XYZ file of C-alpha atoms in Angstrom:
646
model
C 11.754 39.831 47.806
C 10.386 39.877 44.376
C 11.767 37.136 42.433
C 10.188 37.814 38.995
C 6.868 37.379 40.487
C 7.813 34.954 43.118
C 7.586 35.610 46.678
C 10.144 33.357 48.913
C 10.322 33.767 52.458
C 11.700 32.172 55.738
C 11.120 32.732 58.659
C 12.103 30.287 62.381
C 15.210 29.731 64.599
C 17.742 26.887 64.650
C 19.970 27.006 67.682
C 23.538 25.676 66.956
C 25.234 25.963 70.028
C 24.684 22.980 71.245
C 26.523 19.501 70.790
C 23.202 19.044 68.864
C 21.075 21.651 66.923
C 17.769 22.364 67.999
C 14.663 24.445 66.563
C 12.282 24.982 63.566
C 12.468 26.889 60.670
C 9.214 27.758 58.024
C 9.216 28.637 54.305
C 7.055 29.532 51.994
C 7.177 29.682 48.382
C 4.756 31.209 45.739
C 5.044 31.691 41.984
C 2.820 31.799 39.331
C 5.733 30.800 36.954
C 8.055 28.350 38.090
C 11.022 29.740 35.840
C 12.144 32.317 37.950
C 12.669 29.270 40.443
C 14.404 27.017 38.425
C 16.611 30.282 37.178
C 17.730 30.283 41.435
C 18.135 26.258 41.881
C 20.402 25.829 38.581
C 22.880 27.383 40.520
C 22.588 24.426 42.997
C 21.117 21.531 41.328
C 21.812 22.269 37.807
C 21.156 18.199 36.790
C 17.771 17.971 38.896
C 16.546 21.763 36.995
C 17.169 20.066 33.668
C 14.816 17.266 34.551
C 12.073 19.135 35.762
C 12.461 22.365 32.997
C 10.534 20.492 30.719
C 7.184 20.206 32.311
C 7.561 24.215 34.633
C 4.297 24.917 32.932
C 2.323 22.109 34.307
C 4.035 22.743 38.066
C 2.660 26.871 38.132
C 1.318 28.551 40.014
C 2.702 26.591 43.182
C 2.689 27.280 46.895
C 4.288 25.336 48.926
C 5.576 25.361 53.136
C 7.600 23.645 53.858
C 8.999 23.115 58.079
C 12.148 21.619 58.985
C 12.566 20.846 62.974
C 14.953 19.268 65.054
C 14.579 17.816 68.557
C 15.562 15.817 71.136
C 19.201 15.111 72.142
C 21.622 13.679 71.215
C 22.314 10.792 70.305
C 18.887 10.181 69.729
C 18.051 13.544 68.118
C 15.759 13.089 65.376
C 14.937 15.788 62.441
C 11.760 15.914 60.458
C 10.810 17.897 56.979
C 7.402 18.461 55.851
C 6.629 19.805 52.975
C 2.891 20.380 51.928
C 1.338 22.103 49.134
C 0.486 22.580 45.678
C 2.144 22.482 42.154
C -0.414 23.603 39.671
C -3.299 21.437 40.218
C -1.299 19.021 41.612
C -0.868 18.500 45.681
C 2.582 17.673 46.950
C 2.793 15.839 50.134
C 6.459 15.006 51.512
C 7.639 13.574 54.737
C 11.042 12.691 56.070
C 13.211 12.095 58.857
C 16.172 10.685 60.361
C 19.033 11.274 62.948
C 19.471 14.958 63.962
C 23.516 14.193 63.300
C 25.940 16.117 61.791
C 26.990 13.159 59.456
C 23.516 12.418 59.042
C 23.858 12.354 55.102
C 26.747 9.899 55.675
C 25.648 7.342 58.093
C 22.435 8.292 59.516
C 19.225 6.671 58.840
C 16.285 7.800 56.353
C 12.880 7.285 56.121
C 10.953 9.238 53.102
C 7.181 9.173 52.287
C 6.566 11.486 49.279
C 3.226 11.687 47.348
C 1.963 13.835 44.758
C -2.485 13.362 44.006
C -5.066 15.033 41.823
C -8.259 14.777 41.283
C -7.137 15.010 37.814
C -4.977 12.232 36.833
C -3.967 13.698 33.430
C -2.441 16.900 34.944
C -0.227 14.639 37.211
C 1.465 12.917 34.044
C 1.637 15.515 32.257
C 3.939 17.373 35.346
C 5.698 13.766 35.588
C 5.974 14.058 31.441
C 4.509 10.882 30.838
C 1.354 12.840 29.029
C 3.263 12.284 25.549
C 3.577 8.302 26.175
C 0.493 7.310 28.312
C -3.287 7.727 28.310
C -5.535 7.260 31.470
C -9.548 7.902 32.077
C -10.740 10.941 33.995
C -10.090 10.205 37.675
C -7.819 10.491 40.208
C -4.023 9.549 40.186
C -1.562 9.400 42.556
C 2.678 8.558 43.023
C 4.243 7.037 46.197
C 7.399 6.683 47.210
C 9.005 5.167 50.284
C 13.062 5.110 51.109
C 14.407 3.338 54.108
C 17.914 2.586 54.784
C 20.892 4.217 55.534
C 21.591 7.409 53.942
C 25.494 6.340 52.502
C 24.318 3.160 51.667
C 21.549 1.080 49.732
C 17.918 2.860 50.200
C 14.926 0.358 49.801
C 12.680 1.699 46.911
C 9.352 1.211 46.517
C 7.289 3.453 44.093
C 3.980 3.198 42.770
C 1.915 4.920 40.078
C -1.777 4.917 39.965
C -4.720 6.069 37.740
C -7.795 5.088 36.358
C -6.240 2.447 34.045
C -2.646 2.884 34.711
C -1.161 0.747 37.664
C 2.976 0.640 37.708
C 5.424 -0.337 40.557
C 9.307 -0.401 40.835
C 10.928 -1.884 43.728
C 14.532 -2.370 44.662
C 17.465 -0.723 45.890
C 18.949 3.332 44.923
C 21.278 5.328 46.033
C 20.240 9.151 45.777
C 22.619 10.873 47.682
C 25.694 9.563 46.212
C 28.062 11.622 43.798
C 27.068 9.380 41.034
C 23.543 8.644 41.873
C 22.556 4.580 41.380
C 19.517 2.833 40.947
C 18.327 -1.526 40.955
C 15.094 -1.448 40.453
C 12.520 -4.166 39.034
C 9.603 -2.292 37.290
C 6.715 -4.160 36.653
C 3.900 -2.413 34.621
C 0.781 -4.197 35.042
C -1.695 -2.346 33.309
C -1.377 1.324 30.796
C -2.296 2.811 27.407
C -0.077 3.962 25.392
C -2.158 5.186 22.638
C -0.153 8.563 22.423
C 2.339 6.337 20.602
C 0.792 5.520 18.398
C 0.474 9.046 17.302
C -2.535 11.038 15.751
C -4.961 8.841 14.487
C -8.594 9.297 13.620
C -10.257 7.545 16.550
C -8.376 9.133 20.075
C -10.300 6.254 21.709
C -8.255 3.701 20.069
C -6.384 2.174 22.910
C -2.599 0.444 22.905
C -2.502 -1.835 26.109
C 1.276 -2.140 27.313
C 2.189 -4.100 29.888
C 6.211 -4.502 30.960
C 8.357 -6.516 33.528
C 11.986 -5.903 33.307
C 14.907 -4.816 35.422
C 16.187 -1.227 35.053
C 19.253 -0.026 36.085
C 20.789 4.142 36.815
C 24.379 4.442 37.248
C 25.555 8.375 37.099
C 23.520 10.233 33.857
C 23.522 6.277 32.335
C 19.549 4.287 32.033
C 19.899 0.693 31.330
C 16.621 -1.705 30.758
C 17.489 -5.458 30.628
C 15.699 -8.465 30.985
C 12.520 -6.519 29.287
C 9.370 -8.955 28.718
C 6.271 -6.792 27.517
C 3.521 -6.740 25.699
C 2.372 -3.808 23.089
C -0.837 -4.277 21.424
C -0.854 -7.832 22.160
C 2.580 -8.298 20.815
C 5.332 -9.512 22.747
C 8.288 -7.467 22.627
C 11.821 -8.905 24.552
C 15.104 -7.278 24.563
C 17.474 -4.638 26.109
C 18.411 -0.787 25.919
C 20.425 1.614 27.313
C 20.506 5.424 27.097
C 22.866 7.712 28.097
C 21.249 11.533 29.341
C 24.679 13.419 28.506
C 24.316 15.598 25.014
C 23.424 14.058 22.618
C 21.890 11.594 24.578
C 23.591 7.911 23.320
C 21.239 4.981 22.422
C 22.126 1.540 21.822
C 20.002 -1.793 22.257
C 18.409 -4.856 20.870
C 14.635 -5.467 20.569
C 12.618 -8.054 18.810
C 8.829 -8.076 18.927
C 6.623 -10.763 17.402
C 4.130 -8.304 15.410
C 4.553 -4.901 14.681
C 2.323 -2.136 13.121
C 4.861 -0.946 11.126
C 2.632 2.495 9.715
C 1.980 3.307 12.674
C 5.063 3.039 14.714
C 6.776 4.831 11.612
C 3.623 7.632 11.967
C 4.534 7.806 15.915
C 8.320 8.240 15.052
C 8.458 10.906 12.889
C 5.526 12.761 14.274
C 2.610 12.481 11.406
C -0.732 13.837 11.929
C -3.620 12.170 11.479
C -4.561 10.446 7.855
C -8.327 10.770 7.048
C -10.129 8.450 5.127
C -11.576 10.087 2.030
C -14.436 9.630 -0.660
C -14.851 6.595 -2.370
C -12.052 4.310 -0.281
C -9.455 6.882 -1.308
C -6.957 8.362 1.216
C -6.248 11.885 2.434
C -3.002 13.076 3.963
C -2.922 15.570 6.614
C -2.440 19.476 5.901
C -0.945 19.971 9.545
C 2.082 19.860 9.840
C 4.804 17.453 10.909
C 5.204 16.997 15.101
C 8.779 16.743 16.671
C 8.446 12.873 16.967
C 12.358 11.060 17.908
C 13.836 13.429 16.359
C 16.587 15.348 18.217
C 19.992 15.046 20.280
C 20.314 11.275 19.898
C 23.078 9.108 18.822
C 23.726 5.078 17.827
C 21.846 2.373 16.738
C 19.332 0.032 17.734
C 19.178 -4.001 16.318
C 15.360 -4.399 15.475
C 13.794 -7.360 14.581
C 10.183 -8.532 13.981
C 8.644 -11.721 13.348
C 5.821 -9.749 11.112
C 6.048 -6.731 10.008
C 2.206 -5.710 8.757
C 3.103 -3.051 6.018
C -0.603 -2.513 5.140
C -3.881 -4.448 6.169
C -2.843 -6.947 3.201
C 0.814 -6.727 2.923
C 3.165 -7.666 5.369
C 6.814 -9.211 5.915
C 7.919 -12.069 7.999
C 11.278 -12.249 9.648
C 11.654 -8.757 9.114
C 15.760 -7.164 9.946
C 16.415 -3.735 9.717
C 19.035 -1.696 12.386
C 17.735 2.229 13.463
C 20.102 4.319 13.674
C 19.860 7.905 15.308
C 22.216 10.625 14.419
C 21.265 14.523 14.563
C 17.831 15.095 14.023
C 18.075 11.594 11.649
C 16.419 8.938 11.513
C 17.207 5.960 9.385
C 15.919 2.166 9.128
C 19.034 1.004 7.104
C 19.723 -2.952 6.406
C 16.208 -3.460 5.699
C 15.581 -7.819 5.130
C 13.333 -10.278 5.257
C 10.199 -12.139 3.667
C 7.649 -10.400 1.700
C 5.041 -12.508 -0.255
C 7.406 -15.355 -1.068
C 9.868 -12.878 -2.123
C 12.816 -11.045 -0.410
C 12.928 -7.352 0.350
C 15.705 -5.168 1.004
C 16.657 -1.247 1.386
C 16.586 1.819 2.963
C 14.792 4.328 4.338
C 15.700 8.028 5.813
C 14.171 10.236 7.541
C 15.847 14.061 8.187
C 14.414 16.835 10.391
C 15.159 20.193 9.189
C 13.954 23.566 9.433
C 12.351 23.210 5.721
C 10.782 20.349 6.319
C 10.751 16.493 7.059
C 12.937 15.103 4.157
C 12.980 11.867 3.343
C 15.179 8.955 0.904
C 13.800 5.543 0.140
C 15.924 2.945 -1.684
C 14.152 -0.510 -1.656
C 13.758 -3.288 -3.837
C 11.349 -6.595 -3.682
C 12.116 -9.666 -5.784
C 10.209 -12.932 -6.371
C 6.975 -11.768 -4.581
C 4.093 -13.157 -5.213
C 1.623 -10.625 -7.139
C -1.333 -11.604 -6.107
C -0.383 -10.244 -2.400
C 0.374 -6.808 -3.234
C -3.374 -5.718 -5.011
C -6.968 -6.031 -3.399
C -7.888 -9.512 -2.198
C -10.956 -10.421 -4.727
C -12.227 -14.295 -4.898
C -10.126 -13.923 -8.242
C -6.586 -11.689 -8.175
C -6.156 -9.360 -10.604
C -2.635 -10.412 -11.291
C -0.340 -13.536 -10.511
C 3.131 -14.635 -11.162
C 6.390 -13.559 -9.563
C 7.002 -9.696 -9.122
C 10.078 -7.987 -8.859
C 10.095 -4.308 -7.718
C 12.738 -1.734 -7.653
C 12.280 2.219 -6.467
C 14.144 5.120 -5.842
C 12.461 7.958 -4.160
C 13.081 11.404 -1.993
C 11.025 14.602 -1.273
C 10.470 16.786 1.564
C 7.457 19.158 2.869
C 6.196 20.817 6.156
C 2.906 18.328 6.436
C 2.419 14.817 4.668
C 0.649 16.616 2.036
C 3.233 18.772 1.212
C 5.704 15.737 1.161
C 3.890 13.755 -1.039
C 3.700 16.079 -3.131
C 7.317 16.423 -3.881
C 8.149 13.139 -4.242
C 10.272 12.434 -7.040
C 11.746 8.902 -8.417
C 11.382 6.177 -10.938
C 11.291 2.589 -10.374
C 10.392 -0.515 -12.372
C 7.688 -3.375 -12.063
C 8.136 -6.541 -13.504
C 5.993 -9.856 -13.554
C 7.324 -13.424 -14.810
C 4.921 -16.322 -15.666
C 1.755 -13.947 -14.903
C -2.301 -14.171 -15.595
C -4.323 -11.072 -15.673
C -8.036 -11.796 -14.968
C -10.350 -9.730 -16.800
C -8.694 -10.124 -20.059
C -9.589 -13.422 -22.083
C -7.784 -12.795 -25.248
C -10.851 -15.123 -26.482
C -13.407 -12.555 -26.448
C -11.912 -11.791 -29.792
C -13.331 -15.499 -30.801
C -16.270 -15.466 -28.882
C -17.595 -11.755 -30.995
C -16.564 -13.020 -34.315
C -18.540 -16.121 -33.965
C -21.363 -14.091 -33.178
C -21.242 -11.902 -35.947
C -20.668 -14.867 -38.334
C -23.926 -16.691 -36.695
C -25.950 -13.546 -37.268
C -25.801 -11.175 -34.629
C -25.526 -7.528 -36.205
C -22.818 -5.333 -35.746
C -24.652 -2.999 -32.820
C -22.496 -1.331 -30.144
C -24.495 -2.370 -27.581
C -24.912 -5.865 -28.526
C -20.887 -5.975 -28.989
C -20.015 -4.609 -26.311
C -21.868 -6.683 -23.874
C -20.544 -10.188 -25.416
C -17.155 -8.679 -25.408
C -17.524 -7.748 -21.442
C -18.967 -11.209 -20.795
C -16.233 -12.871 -22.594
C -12.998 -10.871 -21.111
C -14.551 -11.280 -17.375
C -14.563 -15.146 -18.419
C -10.555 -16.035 -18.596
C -7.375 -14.105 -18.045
C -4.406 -13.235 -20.389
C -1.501 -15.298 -20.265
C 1.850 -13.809 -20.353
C 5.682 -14.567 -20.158
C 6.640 -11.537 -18.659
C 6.109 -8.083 -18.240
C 7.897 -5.181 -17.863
C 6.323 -1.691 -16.396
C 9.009 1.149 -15.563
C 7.819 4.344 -14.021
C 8.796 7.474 -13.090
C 7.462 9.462 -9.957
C 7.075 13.578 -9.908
C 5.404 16.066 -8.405
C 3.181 13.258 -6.255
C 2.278 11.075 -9.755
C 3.355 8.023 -10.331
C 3.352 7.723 -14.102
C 3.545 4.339 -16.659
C 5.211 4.952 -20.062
C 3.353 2.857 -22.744
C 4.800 -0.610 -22.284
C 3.981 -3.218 -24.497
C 3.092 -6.709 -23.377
C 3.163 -9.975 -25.910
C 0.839 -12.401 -23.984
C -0.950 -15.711 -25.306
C -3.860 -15.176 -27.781
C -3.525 -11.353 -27.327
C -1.080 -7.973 -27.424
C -1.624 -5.726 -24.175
C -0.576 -2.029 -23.937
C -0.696 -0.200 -20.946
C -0.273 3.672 -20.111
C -1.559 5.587 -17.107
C -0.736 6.995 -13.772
C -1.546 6.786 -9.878
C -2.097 9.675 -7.678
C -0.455 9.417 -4.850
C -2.195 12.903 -2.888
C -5.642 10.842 -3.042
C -5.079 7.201 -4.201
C -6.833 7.459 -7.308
C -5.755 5.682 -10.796
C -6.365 6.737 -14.488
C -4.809 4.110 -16.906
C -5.313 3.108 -20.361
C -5.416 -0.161 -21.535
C -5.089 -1.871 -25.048
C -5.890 -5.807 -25.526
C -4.830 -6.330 -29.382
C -6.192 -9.622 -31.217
C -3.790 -11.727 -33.347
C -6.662 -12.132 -36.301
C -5.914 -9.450 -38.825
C -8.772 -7.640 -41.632
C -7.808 -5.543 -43.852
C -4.469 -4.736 -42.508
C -5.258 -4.334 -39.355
C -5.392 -6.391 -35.911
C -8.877 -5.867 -33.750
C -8.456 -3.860 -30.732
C -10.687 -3.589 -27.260
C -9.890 -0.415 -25.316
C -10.299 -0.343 -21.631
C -9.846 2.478 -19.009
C -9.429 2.150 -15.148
C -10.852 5.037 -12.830
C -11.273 5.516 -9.805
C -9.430 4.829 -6.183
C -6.552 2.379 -6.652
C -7.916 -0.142 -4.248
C -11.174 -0.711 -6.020
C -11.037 0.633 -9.777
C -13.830 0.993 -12.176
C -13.439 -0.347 -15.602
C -14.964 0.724 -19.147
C -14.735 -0.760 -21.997
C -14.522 1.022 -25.559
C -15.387 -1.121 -28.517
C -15.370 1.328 -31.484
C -12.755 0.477 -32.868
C -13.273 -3.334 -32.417
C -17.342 -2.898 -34.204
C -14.938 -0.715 -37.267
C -12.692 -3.588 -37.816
C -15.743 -6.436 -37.572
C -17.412 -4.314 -40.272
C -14.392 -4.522 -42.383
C -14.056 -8.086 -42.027
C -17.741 -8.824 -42.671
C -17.321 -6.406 -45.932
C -13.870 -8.803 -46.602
C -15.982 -12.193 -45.959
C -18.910 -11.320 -48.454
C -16.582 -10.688 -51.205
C -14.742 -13.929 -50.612
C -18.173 -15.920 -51.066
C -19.194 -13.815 -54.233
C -16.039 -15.045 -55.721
C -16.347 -18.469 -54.398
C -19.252 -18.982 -55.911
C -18.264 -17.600 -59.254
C -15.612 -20.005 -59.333
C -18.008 -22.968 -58.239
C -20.145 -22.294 -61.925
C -19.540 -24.966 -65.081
C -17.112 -23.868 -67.571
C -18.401 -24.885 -71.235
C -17.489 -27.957 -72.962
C -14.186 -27.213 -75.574
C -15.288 -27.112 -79.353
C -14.523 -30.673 -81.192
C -10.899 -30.717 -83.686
C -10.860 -29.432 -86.560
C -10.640 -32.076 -88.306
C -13.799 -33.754 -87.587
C -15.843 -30.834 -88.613
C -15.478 -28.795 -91.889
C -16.307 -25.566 -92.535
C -19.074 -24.420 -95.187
C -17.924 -22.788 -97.912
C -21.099 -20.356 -98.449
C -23.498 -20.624 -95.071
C -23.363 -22.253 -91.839
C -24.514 -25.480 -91.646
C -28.516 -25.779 -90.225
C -29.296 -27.893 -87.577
C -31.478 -30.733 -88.987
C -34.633 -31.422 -86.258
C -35.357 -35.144 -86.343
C -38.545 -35.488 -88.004
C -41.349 -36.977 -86.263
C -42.786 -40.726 -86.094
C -46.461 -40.557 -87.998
C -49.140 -42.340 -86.614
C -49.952 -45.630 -88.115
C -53.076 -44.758 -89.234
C -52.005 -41.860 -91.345
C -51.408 -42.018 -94.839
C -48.846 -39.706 -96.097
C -49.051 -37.574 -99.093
C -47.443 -39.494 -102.244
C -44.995 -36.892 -102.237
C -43.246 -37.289 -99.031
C -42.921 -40.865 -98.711
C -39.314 -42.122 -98.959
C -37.497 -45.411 -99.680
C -35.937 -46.998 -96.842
C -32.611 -46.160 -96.654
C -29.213 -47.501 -94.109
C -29.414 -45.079 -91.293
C -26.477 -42.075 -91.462
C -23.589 -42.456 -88.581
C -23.968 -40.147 -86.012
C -23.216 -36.294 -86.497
C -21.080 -35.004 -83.762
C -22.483 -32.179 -81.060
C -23.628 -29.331 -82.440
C -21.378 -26.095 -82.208
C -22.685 -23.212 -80.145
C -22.777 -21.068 -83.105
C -26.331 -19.327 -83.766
C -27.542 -20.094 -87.171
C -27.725 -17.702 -89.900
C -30.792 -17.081 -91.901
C -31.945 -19.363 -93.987
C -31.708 -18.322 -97.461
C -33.963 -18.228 -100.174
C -34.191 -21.397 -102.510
C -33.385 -24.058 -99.641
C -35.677 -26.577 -99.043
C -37.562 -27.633 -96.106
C -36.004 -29.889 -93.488
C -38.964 -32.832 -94.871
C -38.475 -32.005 -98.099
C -34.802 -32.117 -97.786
C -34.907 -35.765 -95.899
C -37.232 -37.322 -98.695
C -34.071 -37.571 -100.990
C -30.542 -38.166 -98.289
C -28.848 -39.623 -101.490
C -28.783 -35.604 -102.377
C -27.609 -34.317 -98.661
C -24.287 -33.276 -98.691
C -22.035 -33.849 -96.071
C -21.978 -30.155 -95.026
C -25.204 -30.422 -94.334
């Protein structure tokens, strides 16, 4: 009959009469969509539908026959089932047999040979549903398995998986037609990528080499691993977990690896598309939206623990703690510990699935870290000291973008005992020495010994505080203020987190003062954060070295006004009388005549005692000399007649 498009038919003869059945019976099944089949067997095998529901697509169309015959008598009756065929572009090949018994289920024995081959190895994991956890090159791939035993007791197992570049065995003992189905088996993975865990990245070639020995155990709708020794990536991962399939589907377990990628295993969990690299080393997050990742019916917790924990290429913690917990479509790494730069870190982070959205809640804090650690390795850090780091941050979107986006917060930054290269508060030394010594006050010329001389120390500084505040994907610095050695330092700016890019302001303030005023160097840092470019603006710096030049010439004009002689102050007045009518006139000493000169009668003049010295003459200009006076000679011929004012 039609069975929404599958045909199902049987058709052969089975003779019960007998103390033991004999005959053959033949059926065929075709459909190009398996869920008209599974809608038929959930009324059977409801648990073994739910399994195999998942991955219907990859199984259509199929056609299978399948031949069941019995023959011989008893007691050595024996029954065989075939079945051959294909599911999708898969080919089924099954085989078993045992005692033609009545109680055959019970106490009989069973021998099983099943395999399923392609050519194509992918379309066989992705009907097994391994497609989502493991990668394999084009080839062919094929699954074994072999049960011998009694059918009510222990079955040997021994299953093997094969592809190019996947090779996986479990042996031991099962149980499959109990009431409560049981499994002991020791898997052993010896070679397989699981690059799909990873999640989207950029390069699909980029391989994760897993290998695993460990003993698993299946008791009823309950999966057990224990004893697990693997290898992820080259990291060694030991521990145990156990899941249980009943909704929600229980987890609980302890695992501790010795590295872990800790971007990308959060990427892989909560189902991130690919990050591209953008333009000048900044970062671009994904437009597509968010995958299903772990999200979904799970419950409980799992202890996690890491040895090192590499946050970014640069930044990583040691001894890392955190415990996962699972709850309804939630994910959360809670308890968060362990060493990060010489610091500690601890918080939270959440992660919720909902129909708006991934949401997410972070809560961490960092204290005592080194600086230096958390900005781009250069032969000389930007920043050291001790940094202490607190933040506060949620949003939610459809794609990374979108979340991003939305993120809003604030946090703090602060930095004890720090050095910031770049920033030699001597610079302001080094360009007013070179003014004073000649060089003129040319913007070029400035700013080039200014650039040489911050690049040639760093700022020293007690401490620093930084809070910020994080909206609409910015993360934004109010104008702090920092008091360092030699220097002032103001800061201002903000970080894009959609692209990585950074546009701050910076101030370095001198402790000289001119006119009023203190000189400042203004700096600006553009660009992506990793790798910023700087500028440096020194208008305002030349303006002030102008006014202190202007403030330096008139200090030497009135230097050397004060350096000039003062006059001498006038004699008393008691050594010197005033005249009565004129001034008194400066008397030149009359000159020696030569010996051989013979003076006129008239002007030669007894000897006389010589007068006492007159005291210095007063800076007073003489008056003119008035009529009736006689000449200075004429005057001397006769001192008896001189009078004292004169």
């Amino acid at each position: 009959a039609d069975l929404g498009g599958a045909a199902f038919s049987a058709s052969g003869r089975i003779d019960t009469s007998a103390a033991t059945p004999r005959g053959s019976i033949n059926v065929d099944l075709t459909a190009p969509d398996m869920a008209p089949v599974f809608a038929i067997l959930s009324r059977f095998a409801p648990s073994t539908v739910e399994a195999l529901s998942a991955n219907a697509a990859a199984m259509a169309p199929a056609k299978l026959q399948a031949k069941l015959t019995i023959e011989g008598t008893a007691p050595s009756a024996n029954a065989k089932l075939s079945v051959d065929g294909r599911l999708g572009k898969v080919r089924l090949a099954l085989n078993a047999q045992g005692a033609a018994d009545a109680q055959v289920l019970s106490r009989g024995d069973l021998k099983i040979d099943g395999k399923l081959d392609a050519d194509d190895g992918k379309m066989l994991l992705t009907m097994l549903g391994l497609d989502g956890s493991l990668a394999i090159e084009p080839g062919p791939g094929a699954l074994t398995l072999a049960l011998n035993g009694p059918a009510s007791g222990d079955l040997r197992v021994d299953a093997r998986l094969t592809a190019k570049g996947l090779e996986a065995r479990a042996t031991g003992t099962a149980r499959p037609f109990a009431a409560s189905p049981t499994a002991s088996l020791r898997a052993n993975i010896v070679r397989a990528n699981a690059a799909p865990l990873r999640g989207p990245t950029n390069d699909d070639r980029a391989a994760l080499p897993v290998t695993f020995d460990g003993r698993v155990a299946l008791s009823g709708d309950e999966l057990s691993i224990s004893d697990a020794s693997a290898s992820i990536g080259g990291t060694a991962v030991r521990g145990k977990l156990a899941m249980a399939f009943a909704t929600p589907r229980k987890i609980s377990g302890d695992i501790e690896a010795d590295n872990v990628d800790a971007g990308r295993l959060t990427a892989a969990a909560i189902g991130m598309p690919a990050t591209a690299a953008g333009p000048d080393k900044t970062w671009l997050w994904s437009t597509e939206p968010f995958t299903d990742g772990v999200f979904g019916d799970f419950t409980g917790a799992v202890a996690f623990k890491a040895r090192r924990l590499d946050v970014t290429r640069q930044i990583a913690v040691r001894e890392f703690r955190s415990t996962l917990r699972l709850a309804d479509h939630e994910l959360t790494i809670g308890d968060m510990a362990g060493d990060v730069a010489g610091g500690q870190l601890a918080g939270s982070i959440v992660w919720h699935d909902t129909d708006l959205g991934l949401k997410t809640k972070a809560e961490f804090a960092i204290k005592g870290a080194d600086a230096a650690t958390f900005l781009p390795s250069s032969v000389r850090p930007p920043v050291t000291g001790k940094l202490d780091l607190t933040a506060d941050i949620a949003g939610s979107g459809l794609s990374p973008i979108a979340l991003i986006g939305s993120l809003q917060g604030n946090g703090k930054v602060q930095v004890s005992n720090g050095q910031l290269a770049g920033l030699d508060p001597r610079a302001f030394d080094s360009v007013t020495r070179a003014v004073d010594q000649g060089v003129s006050i040319d913007n070029a010329r400035i700013a080039t010994i200014v650039e040489r001389a911050l690049d040639s120390g760093q700022l020293s500084v007690k401490h620093i505080e930084l809070p910020f505040a994080v909206s609409a994907g910015q993360l934004r610095l109010s104008q702090s203020k920092v008091e360092g050695e030699g220097a002032d330092l103001a800061i201002t700016g903000n970080v894009d987190l959609t692209d990585g890019t950074v546009d701050a302001r910076l101030v370095l303030s001198g402790s000289s003062e001119a006119s009023g005023a203190r000189p400042n160097i203004f700096m600006a840092l553009r660009g992506p954060a990793v790798d910023p470019t700087r500028s440096v603006d020194i208008s305002a710096l030349t303006g002030w070295l102008t006014l202190r030049s202007v403030e330096n010439q008139a200090k030497r004009l009135k230097a050397m006004e004060a350096a000039q002689p003062k006059p001498a102050p006038p004699p008393p007045a008691a050594a010197v009388e005033k005249p009565a009518t004129a001034p008194s006139v400066a008397v030149p000493a009359v000159p020696e005549r030569p010996t051989n000169s013979v003076p006129a009668p008239s002007a030669v003049a007894p000897k006389t005692p010589m007068a006492p010295a007159l005291p210095a003459p007063l800076d007073i200009k003489p008056a003119p000399r008035p009529s009736g006076v006689a000449s200075p000679p004429a005057a001397l011929a006769h001192p008896q007649e001189v009078s004292p004012q004169n």
